[in-house]
Coordinates of C-alpha atoms and ligand atoms in Angstrom, one line a residue:
M513 CA -24.5 39.4 -64.6
K514 CA -26.4 36.4 -65.9
L515 CA -28.4 34.7 -63.2
A516 CA -27.5 31.0 -63.4
G517 CA -30.1 29.8 -60.9
I518 CA -31.6 30.2 -57.5
L519 CA -31.3 28.2 -54.3
S520 CA -34.1 29.5 -52.2
I521 CA -35.9 29.2 -48.9
P522 CA -38.9 31.1 -49.8
T523 CA -41.4 32.5 -47.4
W524 CA -44.1 32.8 -50.0
L525 CA -43.8 30.0 -52.4
E526 CA -46.2 31.5 -54.9
N527 CA -43.9 34.4 -55.6
Y528 CA -41.4 32.1 -57.3
C529 CA -43.8 30.3 -59.5
E530 CA -43.3 32.6 -62.5
L531 CA -39.5 32.9 -62.4
N532 CA -37.9 31.6 -65.5
V533 CA -34.5 30.4 -64.2
P534 CA -33.2 27.1 -62.8
F535 CA -34.6 26.8 -59.4
I536 CA -34.1 24.6 -56.3
L537 CA -36.6 25.1 -53.6
M538 CA -35.3 24.4 -50.2
S539 CA -37.2 23.7 -47.0
R540 CA -40.7 24.4 -48.0
F541 CA -43.0 22.6 -50.2
P542 CA -46.6 22.0 -49.5
Y543 CA -46.5 18.3 -50.1
H544 CA -48.5 16.9 -47.3
E545 CA -52.1 15.7 -47.7
P546 CA -54.7 17.2 -47.6
Y547 CA -53.1 20.5 -48.5
I548 CA -51.2 19.5 -51.6
S549 CA -54.3 19.3 -53.7
R550 CA -55.2 22.9 -52.9
I551 CA -52.0 24.4 -54.1
E552 CA -50.4 22.1 -56.6
H553 CA -51.9 23.8 -59.6
K554 CA -49.9 26.9 -58.6
I555 CA -46.5 25.1 -58.6
R556 CA -44.4 24.6 -61.6
S557 CA -43.9 20.9 -62.1
S558 CA -40.3 21.4 -63.0
F559 CA -39.3 22.6 -59.6
S560 CA -36.5 20.7 -57.8
Y561 CA -36.9 20.8 -54.1
I562 CA -35.4 19.7 -50.8
V563 CA -38.0 19.4 -48.1
N564 CA -38.4 19.2 -44.4
D565 CA -41.0 16.7 -43.4
D566 CA -42.9 19.3 -41.2
F567 CA -45.5 16.7 -40.2
L568 CA -43.0 14.1 -39.1
G569 CA -40.7 16.7 -37.6
E570 CA -43.4 18.2 -35.4
Y571 CA -44.7 14.7 -34.6
M572 CA -41.3 13.6 -33.4
A573 CA -40.6 16.7 -31.4
A574 CA -43.9 16.5 -29.6
A575 CA -43.7 12.7 -29.1
H576 CA -40.2 13.2 -27.7
L577 CA -41.4 15.7 -25.1
I578 CA -44.3 13.4 -24.2
R579 CA -41.9 10.6 -23.6
Q580 CA -39.9 12.8 -21.3
G581 CA -43.0 13.2 -19.2
Y582 CA -44.4 16.5 -20.5
R583 CA -48.1 16.3 -21.2
D584 CA -49.1 20.0 -21.3
L585 CA -47.7 21.1 -24.6
Y586 CA -48.4 24.3 -26.5
L587 CA -47.6 24.7 -30.2
V588 CA -46.7 28.2 -31.3
L589 CA -47.0 29.0 -35.0
G590 CA -47.0 31.8 -37.5
S591 CA -49.6 32.0 -40.2
T592 CA -52.1 29.2 -40.6
D593 CA -53.7 30.8 -43.6
K594 CA -54.4 28.0 -46.1
S595 CA -53.9 30.3 -49.1
N596 CA -50.2 30.6 -48.7
A597 CA -47.2 28.2 -48.4
E598 CA -46.2 29.2 -44.9
G599 CA -49.7 28.7 -43.7
I600 CA -49.8 25.3 -45.2
M601 CA -46.5 24.4 -43.7
N602 CA -47.8 25.5 -40.2
L603 CA -51.0 23.5 -40.7
T604 CA -48.9 20.5 -41.6
R605 CA -46.9 21.0 -38.4
M606 CA -50.2 21.3 -36.4
D607 CA -51.3 18.0 -37.9
G608 CA -48.1 16.3 -36.7
F609 CA -48.6 17.8 -33.3
K610 CA -52.2 16.6 -33.1
K611 CA -51.2 13.1 -34.2
A612 CA -48.5 12.9 -31.5
L613 CA -51.1 13.9 -28.9
S614 CA -53.7 11.4 -30.1
D615 CA -51.1 8.6 -30.4
H616 CA -50.3 9.2 -26.7
S617 CA -53.9 9.5 -25.6
I618 CA -53.6 13.2 -24.7
P619 CA -56.7 15.2 -25.5
Y620 CA -56.2 18.0 -28.0
S621 CA -57.4 21.4 -27.1
E622 CA -57.6 24.4 -29.5
S623 CA -56.3 26.6 -26.7
H624 CA -52.9 24.8 -27.0
I625 CA -52.3 26.1 -30.5
L626 CA -51.0 29.7 -30.4
S627 CA -51.1 30.7 -34.0
G628 CA -50.6 34.0 -35.9
I629 CA -47.4 34.7 -34.2
N630 CA -44.7 36.1 -36.4
E631 CA -41.3 37.7 -36.3
E632 CA -41.0 41.3 -37.2
K633 CA -37.9 42.6 -39.0
T634 CA -36.4 43.5 -35.6
G635 CA -36.3 39.8 -34.7
Q636 CA -38.6 40.4 -31.8
A637 CA -41.7 38.3 -31.5
G638 CA -44.6 40.1 -33.0
F639 CA -48.1 39.4 -34.1
F640 CA -50.1 39.7 -37.2
S641 CA -51.9 43.0 -37.0
G642 CA -55.5 42.8 -35.8
K643 CA -54.8 39.6 -33.9
K644 CA -55.2 39.4 -30.2
R645 CA -52.0 38.7 -28.2
P646 CA -52.0 34.9 -27.7
S647 CA -51.6 33.7 -24.2
I648 CA -51.3 30.5 -22.2
P649 CA -54.2 30.3 -19.7
G650 CA -53.0 31.4 -16.3
R651 CA -49.5 32.0 -17.5
G652 CA -49.6 34.9 -20.0
F653 CA -47.4 34.9 -23.0
P654 CA -44.1 33.6 -21.5
F655 CA -41.7 34.2 -24.3
A656 CA -40.2 37.0 -26.3
G657 CA -37.5 37.3 -28.9
P658 CA -37.3 35.3 -32.1
R659 CA -40.0 32.9 -33.0
V660 CA -40.6 30.0 -30.7
I661 CA -41.7 26.9 -32.5
L662 CA -42.7 24.6 -29.7
V663 CA -43.3 25.7 -26.2
L664 CA -43.8 23.3 -23.4
S665 CA -45.0 23.7 -19.9
Q666 CA -45.9 21.3 -17.2
D667 CA -48.1 21.0 -14.2
K668 CA -45.7 22.3 -11.6
E669 CA -47.9 21.2 -8.6
R670 CA -48.2 17.7 -9.8
N671 CA -44.4 17.4 -10.4
K672 CA -43.7 18.9 -7.0
M673 CA -45.9 16.4 -5.3
D674 CA -44.3 13.5 -7.2
H675 CA -40.9 14.9 -6.3
E676 CA -41.7 15.1 -2.6
L677 CA -43.1 11.6 -2.5
M678 CA -40.1 10.2 -4.5
S679 CA -37.8 11.9 -2.0
R680 CA -39.6 10.4 1.0
A681 CA -39.5 7.0 -0.7
I682 CA -35.8 7.4 -1.6
A683 CA -35.0 8.3 2.0
F684 CA -36.5 5.0 3.1
H685 CA -35.3 2.8 0.2
G686 CA -31.8 4.1 -0.2
H687 CA -31.7 5.0 -3.9
R688 CA -33.6 6.4 -6.8
C689 CA -34.8 3.9 -9.3
P690 CA -37.7 3.1 -11.7
G691 CA -38.9 0.3 -9.3
L692 CA -39.4 2.9 -6.6
A693 CA -41.3 5.1 -9.1
I694 CA -43.6 2.2 -9.8
G695 CA -44.4 2.0 -6.1
V696 CA -44.9 5.7 -5.9
R697 CA -47.3 5.8 -8.8
A698 CA -49.2 2.7 -7.7
A699 CA -49.6 4.0 -4.2
L700 CA -50.7 7.4 -5.4
E701 CA -53.3 5.9 -7.8
A702 CA -54.5 3.5 -5.1
K703 CA -55.1 6.4 -2.8
R704 CA -57.2 8.1 -5.4
I705 CA -59.1 5.1 -6.6
L706 CA -59.7 3.6 -3.2
E707 CA -60.5 7.1 -1.8
I708 CA -58.0 6.7 1.0
G709 CA -57.9 9.8 3.3
E710 CA -54.7 11.2 4.7
A711 CA -55.3 9.9 8.2
E712 CA -56.7 6.5 7.3
P713 CA -53.9 3.9 7.3
K714 CA -56.2 1.4 9.1
G715 CA -58.0 -1.2 7.0
I716 CA -55.9 -0.5 3.9
Y717 CA -54.1 -3.6 2.5
C718 CA -51.7 -4.2 -0.4
V719 CA -51.1 -7.6 -1.7
A720 CA -47.8 -7.5 -3.6
E721 CA -46.8 -10.3 -5.9
Q722 CA -43.1 -9.5 -6.1
M723 CA -40.6 -8.3 -3.5
A724 CA -38.7 -5.5 -5.1
C725 CA -38.0 -1.8 -4.8
F726 CA -41.6 -0.7 -5.3
I727 CA -42.6 -2.4 -2.0
D728 CA -40.7 0.3 -0.1
A729 CA -42.5 3.2 -1.8
I730 CA -45.9 1.6 -1.1
Q731 CA -45.0 1.2 2.6
V732 CA -43.9 4.8 2.9
I733 CA -46.7 6.4 0.9
L734 CA -49.7 4.2 1.7
G735 CA -48.7 3.1 5.2
C736 CA -49.3 -0.5 4.4
T737 CA -46.4 -2.2 6.1
A738 CA -45.0 -5.7 6.5
G739 CA -44.8 -5.1 10.2
K740 CA -48.5 -4.3 10.6
G741 CA -49.5 -7.2 8.4
S742 CA -51.1 -4.8 5.9
L743 CA -48.5 -5.5 3.2
I744 CA -49.0 -9.1 2.2
Y745 CA -46.7 -11.0 -0.1
R746 CA -48.2 -13.3 -2.6
P747 CA -45.2 -14.7 -4.5
T748 CA -46.1 -15.1 -8.2
G749 CA -43.1 -13.1 -9.4
K750 CA -45.4 -10.6 -11.2
C751 CA -45.2 -6.9 -10.8
V752 CA -48.9 -6.9 -9.7
F753 CA -50.5 -5.1 -6.7
S754 CA -54.0 -5.6 -5.3
F755 CA -55.1 -2.7 -3.1
F756 CA -58.0 -3.0 -0.7
N757 CA -59.8 -0.3 1.3
T758 CA -61.8 -2.4 3.8
N759 CA -63.5 0.8 5.1
N760 CA -65.5 1.4 1.9
G761 CA -65.1 -1.9 0.1
K762 CA -63.2 -0.4 -2.8
A763 CA -60.4 -2.4 -4.4
V764 CA -58.2 -2.4 -7.5
R765 CA -55.6 -4.7 -9.1
M766 CA -52.7 -3.0 -10.9
A767 CA -50.5 -5.0 -13.3
K768 CA -47.4 -3.2 -14.5
L769 CA -47.2 -2.9 -18.3
D770 CA -44.0 -3.0 -20.2
N771 CA -44.4 0.3 -22.1
D772 CA -41.2 1.8 -20.6
A773 CA -39.0 -1.0 -21.7
G774 CA -35.9 0.4 -23.5
L775 CA -36.0 3.7 -21.8
D776 CA -33.0 4.7 -19.7
K777 CA -33.3 5.1 -16.0
E778 CA -34.4 8.7 -15.8
E779 CA -36.7 8.4 -18.8
A780 CA -38.3 5.4 -17.2
I781 CA -38.9 7.2 -13.9
R782 CA -40.5 10.1 -15.7
F783 CA -42.6 7.8 -17.8
I784 CA -43.9 5.9 -14.8
L785 CA -44.7 9.0 -12.8
N786 CA -46.3 11.0 -15.6
Q787 CA -47.8 8.9 -18.4
P788 CA -51.6 8.3 -18.3
L789 CA -52.3 5.5 -15.8
E790 CA -53.5 3.1 -18.5
Q791 CA -50.1 3.2 -20.1
V792 CA -48.3 2.3 -16.9
F793 CA -50.7 -0.3 -15.4
S794 CA -53.4 -2.5 -16.6
L795 CA -56.3 -2.0 -14.1
S796 CA -58.9 -4.6 -13.1
S797 CA -60.8 -6.0 -10.1
P798 CA -58.7 -8.1 -7.7
T799 CA -58.8 -11.8 -8.4
I800 CA -58.2 -12.5 -4.7
P801 CA -60.5 -11.7 -1.7
A802 CA -59.7 -8.8 0.6
P803 CA -57.4 -9.8 3.4
A804 CA -59.0 -10.1 6.8
Y805 CA -57.5 -8.4 9.8
A806 CA -55.3 -11.0 11.4
P807 CA -54.4 -10.1 15.0
R808 CA -51.2 -11.6 16.2
G809 CA -52.3 -14.9 17.8
A810 CA -51.1 -16.6 20.9
A811 CA -47.7 -18.2 20.9
M812 CA -46.1 -21.1 22.7
A813 CA -42.7 -22.7 23.0
C814 CA -41.7 -25.3 20.4
A815 CA -41.4 -28.7 22.2
L816 CA -38.0 -29.4 20.6
C817 CA -36.0 -26.1 20.3
G818 CA -37.9 -24.2 23.0
E819 CA -38.3 -21.0 20.9
R820 CA -41.6 -19.2 21.2
T821 CA -43.6 -19.7 18.0
A822 CA -47.0 -18.3 16.8
E823 CA -49.6 -21.1 17.4
N824 CA -50.8 -21.0 13.8
M825 CA -47.3 -21.9 12.7
L826 CA -46.8 -24.8 15.0
R827 CA -47.2 -28.4 13.7
V828 CA -47.7 -31.6 15.7
K829 CA -44.9 -34.1 15.6
D830 CA -45.1 -37.2 17.8
G831 CA -48.0 -35.7 19.6
K832 CA -46.0 -32.5 20.5
P833 CA -46.2 -29.0 19.1
V834 CA -43.1 -28.1 17.2
C835 CA -42.0 -25.2 15.0
L836 CA -41.7 -25.6 11.2
E837 CA -37.9 -25.9 11.5
C838 CA -38.1 -28.7 13.9
A839 CA -40.8 -30.4 11.9
G840 CA -38.4 -30.3 8.9
L841 CA -40.8 -28.2 6.9
I842 CA -38.7 -25.1 6.2
Ligands
ZN1097 ZN1 -34.5 0.3 -6.0
ZN1098 ZN1 -38.4 -25.7 17.1

């Protein structure tokens, strides 16, 4: 039989360099800088090839998971030996992974790359001889079977806490929505930044500049309520919150950013709850002074309608105290 040609997905690219038949190389080609220069001299220039973009593929996979709210990602690879094609492919994937992390402001850690993992002929996960069994800190090596390319995990405690707080907020608000998630995240971060203790609802104020779903989460989680006068409405129509802890003088202004625009409802909720704070809110010092404690003042009857009205809301009309309605001001 005469061999007309080869369509190949080679593991070891170099093994095919000397073959003298028509050849289409599929799937692997060490095309990506900076690795190409190290191996191009070994590759026959007449090769036709169909390639995966390993860099972009890994980048897209990791970025997708990050957008879903997963931040604690581990990359599991086979060989990362620069002297062979598979190693170069894996290094290229690693570069895509690192780029996705850095583009999303997630610090890269060597311990999140589990390399040297390979399949044995049985299809079970195996390891290059002489290599220590890789493990995820505190979790061991959580997978077996055929090679796993990308493994993700997440901080369960953090998610559990968010879940509980969201549930409490939903119970009060009536439905689950991104607006509520904004309030949950803002209240949680305010607690942290303003060093608000669990049993310290007094002296905590929130000035909110828009009345929407998030207000309910802030009332539930932070204990700043409209009824107590510690949730103050400043109608600018902006999704902006200024939080004040008058016990220690700490304060922060959070302005919601638009980075979750275009995400669907659940994606937006995950984004708001899990992304780094600076991607969800722009933080600064409040532009308004801390609210002062305003005890409910005395009240008296309006001279026209007779309804009891807080004194600071009464106006004088024809020499008599009248309510805003009777004064024609509302
Ligand atoms: Zn809502
Ligand atoms: Zn009146």
